[in-house]
Short mmCIF file of C-alpha atoms and ligand atoms in Angstrom, two decimals:
data_model
loop_
_atom_site.label_atom_id
_atom_site.label_comp_id
_atom_site.label_asym_id
_atom_site.label_seq_id
_atom_site.Cartn_x
_atom_site.Cartn_y
_atom_site.Cartn_z
CA MET A 13 26.12 163.74 59.23
CA ILE A 14 28.31 161.60 57.00
CA GLN A 15 27.26 161.18 53.41
CA VAL A 16 29.00 158.48 51.40
CA THR A 17 28.50 158.40 47.65
CA ASN A 18 29.65 155.76 45.16
CA LEU A 19 32.53 154.61 47.36
CA THR A 20 34.60 151.91 45.67
CA LYS A 21 37.71 150.12 46.88
CA TYR A 22 39.81 147.47 45.16
CA TYR A 23 42.53 145.57 47.02
CA SER A 24 43.09 143.41 43.99
CA ALA A 25 42.05 144.22 40.45
CA ASP A 26 39.51 141.44 40.08
CA LYS A 27 37.52 141.81 43.31
CA ALA A 28 36.01 144.97 44.76
CA SER A 29 35.94 145.10 48.58
CA LEU A 30 33.55 148.04 48.33
CA ALA A 31 31.47 148.46 45.20
CA ASP A 32 29.56 151.66 44.61
CA VAL A 33 28.52 152.13 48.23
CA SER A 34 26.20 155.06 48.93
CA VAL A 35 24.85 155.52 52.46
CA THR A 36 24.09 158.36 54.84
CA PHE A 37 24.73 158.28 58.57
CA GLN A 38 22.57 160.56 60.71
CA PRO A 39 23.55 162.24 63.97
CA GLY A 40 21.65 161.17 67.08
CA GLU A 41 21.25 157.69 65.64
CA VAL A 42 22.95 154.36 66.07
CA THR A 43 23.56 152.85 62.66
CA ALA A 44 24.49 149.18 62.66
CA ILE A 45 26.44 147.78 59.72
CA ILE A 46 25.81 144.06 59.41
CA GLY A 47 26.84 141.46 56.87
CA PRO A 48 28.81 138.24 56.40
CA SER A 49 32.52 137.96 57.23
CA GLY A 50 34.62 139.56 54.51
CA ALA A 51 31.71 141.65 53.24
CA GLY A 52 33.63 144.92 53.62
CA LYS A 53 32.31 146.28 56.93
CA THR A 54 35.75 147.11 58.33
CA THR A 55 36.85 148.56 55.02
CA LEU A 56 33.82 150.87 54.94
CA LEU A 57 34.29 151.98 58.54
CA ARG A 58 37.99 152.72 58.17
CA SER A 59 37.37 154.58 54.94
CA LEU A 60 35.26 157.11 56.79
CA ASN A 61 38.31 158.61 58.51
CA GLN A 62 40.64 157.51 55.71
CA LEU A 63 42.68 155.02 57.68
CA ILE A 64 42.00 153.07 54.51
CA ARG A 65 42.30 155.05 51.30
CA ASP A 66 39.63 154.34 48.73
CA ASP A 67 39.87 154.31 45.01
CA LEU A 68 36.69 156.18 44.04
CA GLY A 69 33.75 158.12 45.46
CA THR A 70 33.09 160.94 47.92
CA ILE A 71 32.72 161.05 51.70
CA LEU A 72 31.10 164.27 52.86
CA PHE A 73 31.63 165.18 56.51
CA ASN A 74 30.69 168.68 57.68
CA ASP A 75 30.35 169.70 54.04
CA GLN A 76 33.88 168.74 53.04
CA ASP A 77 35.04 165.69 51.14
CA VAL A 78 37.46 163.95 53.46
CA ARG A 79 39.01 162.13 50.51
CA GLN A 80 40.25 165.44 49.09
CA LEU A 81 41.82 166.74 52.29
CA ASN A 82 45.53 167.26 52.78
CA ARG A 83 47.36 165.90 55.84
CA ARG A 84 46.44 168.84 58.03
CA GLY A 85 42.81 168.79 57.03
CA LEU A 86 42.63 165.07 57.55
CA LYS A 87 44.12 165.39 61.02
CA GLN A 88 41.43 167.96 61.86
CA VAL A 89 38.72 165.59 60.68
CA ARG A 90 40.18 162.62 62.55
CA ARG A 91 40.03 164.57 65.80
CA LYS A 92 36.28 164.78 65.38
CA ILE A 93 35.89 161.05 64.73
CA GLY A 94 36.43 158.66 67.64
CA MET A 95 37.20 154.99 67.07
CA VAL A 96 36.49 151.88 69.14
CA PHE A 97 38.03 148.51 68.24
CA GLN A 98 37.19 144.87 68.79
CA ASN A 99 40.49 144.19 70.54
CA TYR A 100 40.42 147.56 72.34
CA ASN A 101 43.91 148.60 71.14
CA LEU A 102 44.80 150.13 74.48
CA ILE A 103 48.41 150.64 75.51
CA GLU A 104 48.22 147.94 78.14
CA PRO A 105 51.20 148.81 80.37
CA LEU A 106 49.70 152.27 80.93
CA THR A 107 46.90 153.11 83.36
CA ALA A 108 43.27 153.66 82.35
CA ILE A 109 43.50 157.43 82.75
CA GLU A 110 46.66 157.65 80.63
CA ASN A 111 44.91 155.74 77.86
CA VAL A 112 41.90 158.03 78.06
CA LEU A 113 44.15 161.08 77.88
CA HIS A 114 45.57 159.76 74.61
CA GLY A 115 42.29 160.99 73.14
CA ARG A 116 43.67 164.51 73.53
CA LEU A 117 46.91 163.93 71.60
CA GLY A 118 45.44 165.28 68.39
CA GLU A 119 44.79 168.64 70.08
CA LYS A 120 48.24 169.02 71.59
CA GLY A 121 51.61 170.01 70.24
CA THR A 122 53.88 167.10 69.44
CA LEU A 123 56.25 167.80 72.33
CA ALA A 124 53.54 168.39 74.94
CA GLY A 125 51.90 165.16 73.85
CA MET A 126 55.15 163.22 74.01
CA LEU A 127 55.84 164.46 77.51
CA SER A 128 52.26 163.83 78.74
CA LEU A 129 51.80 167.50 79.65
CA TYR A 130 48.04 167.50 80.18
CA SER A 131 46.18 170.39 81.77
CA GLN A 132 44.18 170.05 84.99
CA ASP A 133 41.04 170.45 82.89
CA GLU A 134 41.96 167.55 80.68
CA LYS A 135 42.74 165.33 83.65
CA ASP A 136 39.42 166.19 85.29
CA GLN A 137 37.63 165.50 82.04
CA ALA A 138 39.32 162.11 81.67
CA LEU A 139 38.29 161.20 85.21
CA GLY A 140 34.73 162.33 84.49
CA LEU A 141 34.55 160.17 81.37
CA LEU A 142 35.85 157.13 83.23
CA SER A 143 33.14 157.64 85.85
CA GLU A 144 30.61 158.04 83.08
CA VAL A 145 31.44 154.55 81.74
CA GLY A 146 31.42 153.19 85.30
CA LEU A 147 35.18 152.94 85.82
CA GLY A 148 35.79 155.79 88.24
CA ASP A 149 37.46 153.44 90.70
CA PHE A 150 39.78 151.97 88.12
CA CYS A 151 41.44 155.09 86.78
CA TYR A 152 44.92 154.31 88.16
CA GLN A 153 44.77 150.60 87.29
CA ARG A 154 47.01 149.38 84.53
CA CYS A 155 44.86 148.34 81.58
CA HIS A 156 46.71 145.05 81.47
CA ASP A 157 44.84 144.05 84.64
CA LEU A 158 41.33 145.01 83.48
CA SER A 159 38.68 142.63 82.16
CA GLY A 160 37.63 142.70 78.52
CA GLY A 161 34.47 144.65 79.22
CA GLN A 162 36.37 147.17 81.31
CA LYS A 163 39.02 147.56 78.63
CA GLN A 164 36.36 148.26 76.04
CA ARG A 165 34.84 150.95 78.26
CA VAL A 166 38.30 152.55 78.61
CA GLY A 167 38.46 152.41 74.80
CA ILE A 168 35.14 154.23 74.59
CA ALA A 169 36.27 156.83 77.11
CA ARG A 170 39.42 157.41 75.05
CA ALA A 171 37.30 158.00 71.96
CA LEU A 172 34.99 160.34 73.91
CA MET A 173 38.00 162.32 75.13
CA GLN A 174 38.28 163.57 71.55
CA ALA A 175 34.85 165.18 72.00
CA PRO A 176 33.91 163.56 68.71
CA ASP A 177 30.90 164.16 66.50
CA VAL A 178 31.15 160.64 65.16
CA LEU A 179 31.95 157.33 66.84
CA LEU A 180 33.16 154.46 64.65
CA CYS A 181 32.96 151.10 66.41
CA ASP A 182 34.32 147.99 64.69
CA GLU A 183 32.73 144.96 66.35
CA PRO A 184 33.03 146.52 69.81
CA ILE A 185 31.36 143.58 71.55
CA ALA A 186 32.70 140.63 69.58
CA SER A 187 35.16 139.67 72.34
CA LEU A 188 32.80 140.31 75.26
CA ASP A 189 30.47 138.17 77.33
CA PRO A 190 26.73 138.94 76.89
CA LYS A 191 26.45 141.07 80.00
CA SER A 192 29.48 143.26 79.26
CA ALA A 193 28.25 143.49 75.68
CA MET A 194 24.95 144.93 76.88
CA VAL A 195 26.71 147.46 79.08
CA VAL A 196 28.80 148.63 76.13
CA MET A 197 25.85 148.82 73.73
CA ASP A 198 23.83 150.74 76.32
CA ILE A 199 26.61 153.30 76.60
CA LEU A 200 26.82 153.68 72.82
CA SER A 201 23.10 154.20 72.32
CA ARG A 202 23.00 156.66 75.24
CA LEU A 203 25.76 158.68 73.55
CA ALA A 204 23.80 158.89 70.33
CA ARG A 205 20.70 160.09 72.13
CA THR A 206 22.11 162.46 74.74
CA LYS A 207 25.12 163.87 72.89
CA LYS A 208 23.62 163.70 69.40
CA MET A 209 26.61 161.78 68.10
CA THR A 210 26.65 159.84 64.87
CA VAL A 211 27.31 156.32 66.14
CA ILE A 212 28.26 153.69 63.56
CA VAL A 213 28.69 150.13 64.79
CA ASN A 214 29.85 147.03 62.90
CA LEU A 215 28.03 144.06 64.37
CA HIS A 216 27.89 140.33 63.89
CA GLN A 217 24.78 139.73 66.00
CA VAL A 218 21.56 140.62 64.22
CA ASP A 219 19.51 140.54 67.43
CA VAL A 220 21.84 143.09 69.06
CA ALA A 221 21.46 145.28 65.99
CA ARG A 222 17.67 144.99 66.28
CA THR A 223 17.72 145.94 69.94
CA TYR A 224 20.10 148.89 69.85
CA ALA A 225 20.23 150.33 66.35
CA ASP A 226 17.95 152.94 64.81
CA HIS A 227 19.15 152.35 61.30
CA ILE A 228 20.56 149.26 59.59
CA VAL A 229 22.98 149.04 56.69
CA GLY A 230 23.46 145.54 55.29
CA ILE A 231 26.60 144.84 53.28
CA ASN A 232 27.15 141.81 51.09
CA GLN A 233 30.25 141.33 48.95
CA GLY A 234 31.04 145.02 49.06
CA ARG A 235 27.57 146.14 48.00
CA VAL A 236 24.79 147.73 50.00
CA ALA A 237 22.16 144.99 50.32
CA PHE A 238 19.92 146.80 52.81
CA ASP A 239 19.59 150.39 53.98
CA ALA A 240 16.53 151.27 56.06
CA PRO A 241 15.24 151.97 59.58
CA VAL A 242 15.48 149.01 61.94
CA SER A 243 11.72 148.42 61.78
CA ALA A 244 12.08 147.30 58.16
CA LEU A 245 14.57 144.57 59.05
CA ASP A 246 12.41 141.45 58.76
CA ASP A 247 13.63 137.88 58.43
CA TRP A 248 13.56 137.98 54.66
CA ALA A 249 15.82 141.06 54.65
CA VAL A 250 18.26 139.26 56.96
CA THR A 251 18.51 136.28 54.62
CA GLN A 252 19.14 138.66 51.73
CA ILE A 253 22.00 140.36 53.62
CA TYR A 254 23.61 137.07 54.65
CA ARG A 255 22.95 135.18 51.44
CA MET B 15 40.89 98.79 62.38
CA ASP B 16 38.55 101.54 61.28
CA GLN B 17 39.77 104.40 59.19
CA GLN B 18 40.19 106.76 62.12
CA THR B 19 42.67 104.53 63.97
CA THR B 20 44.59 103.71 60.79
CA LYS B 21 45.04 107.39 60.18
CA GLN B 22 46.14 107.96 63.76
CA TRP B 23 48.59 105.09 63.63
CA ALA B 24 50.09 106.34 60.39
CA PHE B 25 50.42 109.84 61.81
CA PHE B 26 52.35 108.76 64.90
CA ARG B 27 54.50 106.34 62.97
CA ARG B 28 55.52 109.24 60.73
CA LYS B 29 56.39 111.34 63.78
CA HIS B 30 58.49 108.58 65.35
CA THR B 31 60.31 107.87 62.10
CA ARG B 32 61.18 111.53 61.80
CA LEU B 33 62.57 111.68 65.34
CA PHE B 34 64.64 108.54 64.73
CA LEU B 35 66.06 110.00 61.51
CA VAL B 36 67.03 113.25 63.24
CA LEU B 37 68.89 111.37 65.98
CA LEU B 38 70.57 109.11 63.46
CA SER B 39 71.81 112.02 61.35
CA ALA B 40 73.14 113.79 64.46
CA LEU B 41 75.16 110.71 65.34
CA MET B 42 76.45 110.37 61.81
CA LEU B 43 77.40 114.03 61.72
CA TYR B 44 79.49 113.58 64.86
CA MET B 45 81.20 110.43 63.62
CA GLY B 46 81.87 111.97 60.23
CA THR B 47 83.42 115.15 61.59
CA ALA B 48 85.33 113.30 64.28
CA SER B 49 86.94 110.97 61.78
CA LEU B 50 87.80 113.89 59.48
CA MET B 51 89.55 115.63 62.39
CA ASN B 52 91.22 112.43 63.56
CA PHE B 53 89.49 113.04 66.86
CA GLN B 54 89.35 109.92 68.98
CA THR B 55 86.35 109.71 71.22
CA ARG B 56 88.66 107.82 73.57
CA SER B 57 90.81 110.95 74.02
CA LEU B 58 87.90 112.48 75.93
CA LEU B 59 89.01 110.21 78.76
CA GLY B 60 92.23 112.24 79.05
CA ILE B 61 90.21 115.33 79.91
CA GLY B 62 90.19 114.33 83.56
CA SER B 63 93.91 114.83 84.11
CA GLY B 64 93.77 118.18 82.30
CA PHE B 65 91.09 119.38 84.65
CA ALA B 66 93.06 118.13 87.62
CA TRP B 67 96.08 120.21 86.59
CA MET B 68 93.82 123.21 86.09
CA ALA B 69 92.24 122.77 89.49
CA THR B 70 95.54 122.66 91.37
CA ASN B 71 97.26 125.48 89.52
CA PHE B 72 94.46 127.98 88.94
CA VAL B 73 93.09 127.95 92.45
CA PRO B 74 93.77 131.33 94.03
CA ASN B 75 96.34 131.18 96.86
CA GLN B 76 97.55 133.51 99.58
CA ALA B 77 99.80 135.47 97.25
CA SER B 78 97.07 136.05 94.71
CA LEU B 79 94.62 137.25 97.35
CA SER B 80 96.91 140.20 98.05
CA LEU B 81 96.33 141.24 94.46
CA LEU B 82 92.56 141.34 95.02
CA PRO B 83 92.27 145.15 95.42
CA ALA B 84 94.02 145.72 92.09
CA ILE B 85 91.85 143.09 90.44
CA LEU B 86 88.64 144.55 91.84
CA TYR B 87 89.66 148.01 90.73
CA GLN B 88 90.15 146.81 87.16
CA LEU B 89 86.92 144.83 87.34
CA TRP B 90 85.08 147.97 88.39
CA ARG B 91 86.51 149.91 85.45
CA THR B 92 85.55 147.09 83.11
CA PHE B 93 82.07 147.03 84.58
CA LEU B 94 81.66 150.76 83.93
CA ILE B 95 82.92 150.46 80.38
CA GLY B 96 80.57 147.55 79.77
CA ILE B 97 77.59 149.56 81.01
CA SER B 98 78.45 152.69 79.09
CA ALA B 99 79.08 150.77 75.86
CA ALA B 100 75.74 148.95 76.18
CA THR B 101 73.71 152.06 77.05
CA CYS B 102 75.28 154.25 74.36
CA ALA B 103 74.73 151.50 71.81
CA GLY B 104 71.19 151.07 73.16
CA VAL B 105 70.22 154.68 72.46
CA VAL B 106 71.65 154.67 68.95
CA ALA B 107 70.23 151.21 68.25
CA PHE B 108 66.74 152.24 69.38
CA LEU B 109 66.66 155.20 67.00
CA LEU B 110 67.92 153.09 64.10
CA ALA B 111 65.53 150.25 64.98
CA LEU B 112 62.59 152.67 64.91
CA MET B 113 63.54 153.55 61.35
CA GLY B 114 64.29 149.96 60.42
CA ALA B 115 61.14 148.30 61.76
CA ARG B 116 58.66 147.28 59.11
CA ASN B 117 55.50 148.30 61.00
CA ILE B 118 56.33 151.85 62.04
CA GLY B 119 59.69 152.47 60.39
CA CYS B 120 60.76 154.33 57.32
CA ARG B 121 58.45 153.68 54.39
CA VAL B 122 61.39 153.57 52.00
CA THR B 123 62.36 149.90 51.83
CA LEU B 124 65.95 150.74 50.91
CA VAL B 125 66.50 152.60 54.19
CA ARG B 126 65.26 149.61 56.19
CA VAL B 127 67.43 147.21 54.24
CA VAL B 128 70.50 149.42 54.72
CA ILE B 129 69.92 149.59 58.50
CA ARG B 130 69.56 145.83 58.76
CA GLY B 131 72.61 145.29 56.57
CA PHE B 132 74.67 147.73 58.63
CA ALA B 133 73.70 145.90 61.82
CA SER B 134 74.52 142.57 60.25
CA VAL B 135 78.02 143.71 59.24
CA LEU B 136 78.77 145.10 62.71
CA ARG B 137 77.55 141.89 64.31
CA ASN B 138 79.23 139.41 62.04
CA VAL B 139 82.74 140.80 62.19
CA PRO B 140 84.10 138.98 65.27
CA ILE B 141 84.76 141.15 68.28
CA VAL B 142 88.42 140.13 68.23
CA ALA B 143 88.72 141.54 64.73
CA TRP B 144 87.04 144.77 65.81
CA ALA B 145 89.45 145.09 68.71
CA MET B 146 92.45 144.61 66.41
CA ILE B 147 91.14 147.07 63.82
CA LEU B 148 90.37 149.70 66.43
CA LEU B 149 93.69 149.08 68.12
CA PHE B 150 95.54 150.39 65.08
CA SER B 151 93.47 153.57 64.98
CA PHE B 152 93.05 154.36 68.66
CA LYS B 153 96.08 152.68 70.31
CA GLN B 154 96.02 150.88 73.62
CA ASN B 155 93.53 152.59 75.91
CA ASP B 156 90.08 152.31 77.43
CA LEU B 157 88.48 154.05 74.46
CA THR B 158 89.50 151.22 72.16
CA GLY B 159 87.89 148.66 74.44
CA PHE B 160 84.80 150.80 74.72
CA LEU B 161 84.53 151.17 70.95
CA ALA B 162 84.96 147.46 70.28
CA LEU B 163 82.15 146.63 72.69
CA PHE B 164 80.02 149.51 71.41
CA VAL B 165 80.26 148.37 67.80
CA MET B 166 79.37 144.79 68.69
CA ASN B 167 76.49 145.88 70.93
CA LEU B 168 75.15 148.21 68.27
CA GLY B 169 74.99 145.43 65.70
CA PHE B 170 73.31 143.07 68.09
CA LEU B 171 70.86 145.54 69.63
CA ILE B 172 69.66 147.01 66.34
CA ARG B 173 68.47 143.60 65.32
CA ALA B 174 67.00 142.70 68.72
CA PHE B 175 65.17 146.04 68.93
CA ILE B 176 63.82 145.78 65.39
CA GLU B 177 62.35 142.40 66.22
CA THR B 178 60.90 143.69 69.49
CA ILE B 179 59.33 146.70 67.79
CA GLU B 180 57.94 144.59 64.96
CA ASP B 181 56.11 142.48 67.54
CA PHE B 182 54.17 145.62 68.45
CA ASP B 183 50.60 145.44 67.19
CA GLY B 184 50.08 147.78 64.26
CA ASP B 185 46.40 148.24 65.16
CA LYS B 186 47.44 150.12 68.29
CA VAL B 187 49.33 152.56 66.11
CA LEU B 188 46.14 152.87 64.07
CA ALA B 189 44.13 153.61 67.21
CA LEU B 190 46.36 156.54 68.12
CA LYS B 191 46.57 157.74 64.53
CA ALA B 192 42.78 157.92 64.63
CA THR B 193 42.97 160.41 67.49
CA GLY B 194 45.17 162.61 65.29
CA ALA B 195 48.38 161.83 67.19
CA THR B 196 51.68 162.64 65.48
CA TYR B 197 54.48 160.16 64.79
CA GLY B 198 56.59 161.35 67.72
CA GLN B 199 53.61 161.09 70.07
CA ILE B 200 52.84 157.57 68.90
CA VAL B 201 56.43 156.47 69.45
CA VAL B 202 56.67 157.90 72.97
CA GLN B 203 53.12 157.27 74.17
CA ALA B 204 52.44 153.87 72.60
CA VAL B 205 55.53 152.09 71.31
CA LEU B 206 57.87 152.98 74.17
CA PRO B 207 55.64 151.77 77.04
CA GLU B 208 54.94 148.53 75.22
CA VAL B 209 58.55 147.69 74.39
CA SER B 210 60.35 149.08 77.43
CA VAL B 211 60.48 145.79 79.34
CA PRO B 212 62.08 143.69 76.58
CA ILE B 213 64.42 146.55 75.75
CA VAL B 214 65.72 146.84 79.29
CA GLU B 215 66.15 143.06 79.35
CA TRP B 216 68.22 143.17 76.18
CA LEU B 217 70.38 145.94 77.67
CA LEU B 218 71.06 143.94 80.82
CA TYR B 219 71.96 140.93 78.74
CA MET B 220 74.34 143.10 76.74
CA ILE B 221 76.05 144.40 79.88
CA GLU B 222 76.52 140.86 81.12
CA ASN B 223 77.93 139.87 77.77
CA ASN B 224 80.24 142.87 77.72
CA ILE B 225 81.93 141.86 80.94
CA ARG B 226 82.64 138.43 79.53
CA ASP B 227 83.87 139.89 76.26
CA ALA B 228 85.86 142.57 78.06
CA THR B 229 88.30 139.86 79.13
CA LEU B 230 89.02 139.05 75.52
CA VAL B 231 89.01 142.64 74.34
CA GLY B 232 91.18 143.79 77.22
CA LEU B 233 93.64 141.05 76.41
CA LEU B 234 94.09 142.55 72.97
CA THR B 235 93.80 146.24 73.77
CA GLY B 236 95.84 146.02 76.96
CA THR B 237 93.15 147.54 79.15
CA GLY B 238 90.92 146.58 82.05
CA ILE B 239 90.47 143.18 83.54
CA GLY B 240 91.56 141.39 80.37
CA PHE B 241 94.95 143.06 80.56
CA LEU B 242 95.40 141.94 84.16
CA PHE B 243 94.54 138.37 83.26
CA ASP B 244 97.08 138.48 80.45
CA LEU B 245 99.71 139.94 82.76
CA TYR B 246 99.30 137.30 85.46
CA TYR B 247 99.00 134.48 82.99
CA LYS B 248 102.16 135.36 81.14
CA GLY B 249 103.89 135.99 84.47
CA LEU B 250 103.02 132.41 85.43
CA GLN B 251 100.90 133.70 88.34
CA TYR B 252 98.20 131.17 87.65
CA GLY B 253 96.55 131.62 91.03
CA ALA B 254 96.03 135.31 90.36
CA ALA B 255 94.75 134.62 86.87
CA GLY B 256 92.31 132.14 88.36
CA LEU B 257 91.16 134.79 90.81
CA VAL B 258 90.46 137.15 87.89
CA VAL B 259 88.31 134.51 86.25
CA LEU B 260 86.51 133.89 89.53
CA VAL B 261 85.58 137.53 90.17
CA ILE B 262 84.38 137.90 86.58
CA ALA B 263 82.16 134.86 86.94
CA ILE B 264 80.77 136.15 90.25
CA LEU B 265 80.01 139.55 88.71
CA VAL B 266 78.32 138.05 85.66
CA ILE B 267 76.19 135.73 87.77
CA GLY B 268 75.32 138.67 90.02
CA ILE B 269 74.15 140.70 87.03
CA GLU B 270 72.19 137.76 85.71
CA LEU B 271 70.38 137.36 89.02
CA SER B 272 69.63 141.05 89.42
CA ALA B 273 68.53 141.23 85.77
CA SER B 274 65.57 138.98 86.39
CA LYS B 275 64.72 141.04 89.51
CA ILE B 276 64.96 144.32 87.61
CA GLY B 277 62.86 142.81 84.84
CA ARG B 278 60.15 141.97 87.34
CA VAL B 279 60.22 145.43 88.90
CA ILE B 280 59.75 147.33 85.64
CA ALA B 281 57.21 144.83 84.28
N1 ATP C 14 44.80 144.77 53.63
C1 ATP C 14 44.07 144.01 52.77
N2 ATP C 14 44.64 143.51 51.65
C2 ATP C 14 43.92 142.78 50.77
N3 ATP C 14 42.63 142.49 50.93
C3 ATP C 14 42.01 142.93 52.01
C4 ATP C 14 42.70 143.72 53.00
N4 ATP C 14 41.82 144.05 53.98
C5 ATP C 14 40.65 143.48 53.63
N5 ATP C 14 40.74 142.81 52.44
C6 ATP C 14 39.67 142.10 51.76
O1 ATP C 14 38.58 142.97 51.62
C7 ATP C 14 37.36 142.29 51.87
C8 ATP C 14 36.58 143.01 52.95
O2 ATP C 14 37.28 142.90 54.17
P1 ATP C 14 36.73 143.53 55.53
O3 ATP C 14 37.78 143.35 56.54
O4 ATP C 14 36.25 144.89 55.27
O5 ATP C 14 35.51 142.56 55.85
P2 ATP C 14 34.54 142.56 57.12
O6 ATP C 14 33.17 142.71 56.61
O7 ATP C 14 35.03 143.55 58.13
O8 ATP C 14 34.74 141.09 57.67
P3 ATP C 14 34.70 140.56 59.18
O9 ATP C 14 33.27 140.49 59.55
O10 ATP C 14 35.32 139.19 59.08
O11 ATP C 14 35.51 141.50 60.01
C9 ATP C 14 37.72 140.87 52.24
O12 ATP C 14 37.50 140.05 51.10
C10 ATP C 14 39.17 140.93 52.57
O13 ATP C 14 39.81 139.73 52.17
MG1 MG C 15 35.85 143.41 60.08
#
């Protein structure tokens, strides 16, 4: 569970990118964050593992405030939080399996990680995860040569390699065709249900959010405009979020 | 004419006017400088006879061919020095470029500015000047030639590598940071694979450049192929000097050709 209280972030003094945001993300659920462009969705998501430092508030994860952690503590927390990006952010000249194994870097010593000294267990696990996202046959392909949908699934496998409790996905389907998008969303909701992960997804498509999310958080100009189970998201609520 | 076409017409007229002005100023620049230098465009016609003299005198003959083994030996040594200077400079330049790059480098701005400034100084002192300066300190030997090339390469490569590394997408660094990866891991596992192709291409270009420059450097430091050229030239053995130039050109072209092959292989 991640519990955010009164989170506030200013990039410039006159305009808050996040204003007094308080939300709770539950394990075993897919929470979709929706809202207009520039609302602060990315800022909120990246605050959760402190890739963006906030100005005020608390973020409780496993009963500790991640904003108060030192470097070591933060590194520990980051290992438990996987991330998936719109543009995949894979190291394209490397193969799929090498990219998936990057998910283990946080657990390894610096030197072992630099030299790619992975154990047999880790390699088997990476292969298993690639099969799980339907890419078993592509594990020795260079990511450069994969399609967008395939790249995104490698990205998910990399995040899963961290054995995370939380999955942060920033517009994971924005660059994908409808069919690949469905494949990716299916995988994400399956992870929430079967592995009891806390899955948080920034989305631009309200209908996708309706189909796949359990809980909806609407953000507008840095403020929480909606925070309820998906069943409460009627048309009026949508207009309020996107007003 | 409706408004749309008027706008279009005005746009293209502006473009054409600009092109005309650029050409006109280029012509004026040439005429201005030429008149300042008392350079007669007509004197370009005399170039033909100069080339004719060059062609008859610098063509290698029987006598110069007997010198081929000695020339090739010196060429080989020059080649090795060119490679070692470029690779040594490459390693040092990569480490400095990592620190000097804005996206993943040192967070202290001063350090980055100092690295760029250092590279700029090395690069902007002409190689001839470096050779002369080093000549006083290290005397006439291969080390002097090596150092002159090394210094030049370092200045050039630091800047090329910084630009290559800065092209690297910062979000990918973020992605690995999110897994808890350390700085060293990010450099080796993410930055290095992404920049290795351009970096190898820069190194090959440097080697090629070094062999050309080695002629000039060797002339001054009395080493390698440049020294041989100087020797033959001053000894009025123009055929042999021409042969030196020829083998250098062949080697450089050979490297250039293999460079694009090597680039394709590692890509
Ligand atoms: N590095 C930055 N420096 C200054 N302002 C920023 C920075 N990053 C984001 N902002 C501002 O913060 C606000 C929220 O940005 P954010 O990227 O979180 O929006 P978003 O909801 O993710 O938008 P989108 O749907 O377009 O991705 C925007 O007004 C943006 O201009
Ligand atoms: Mg965003």
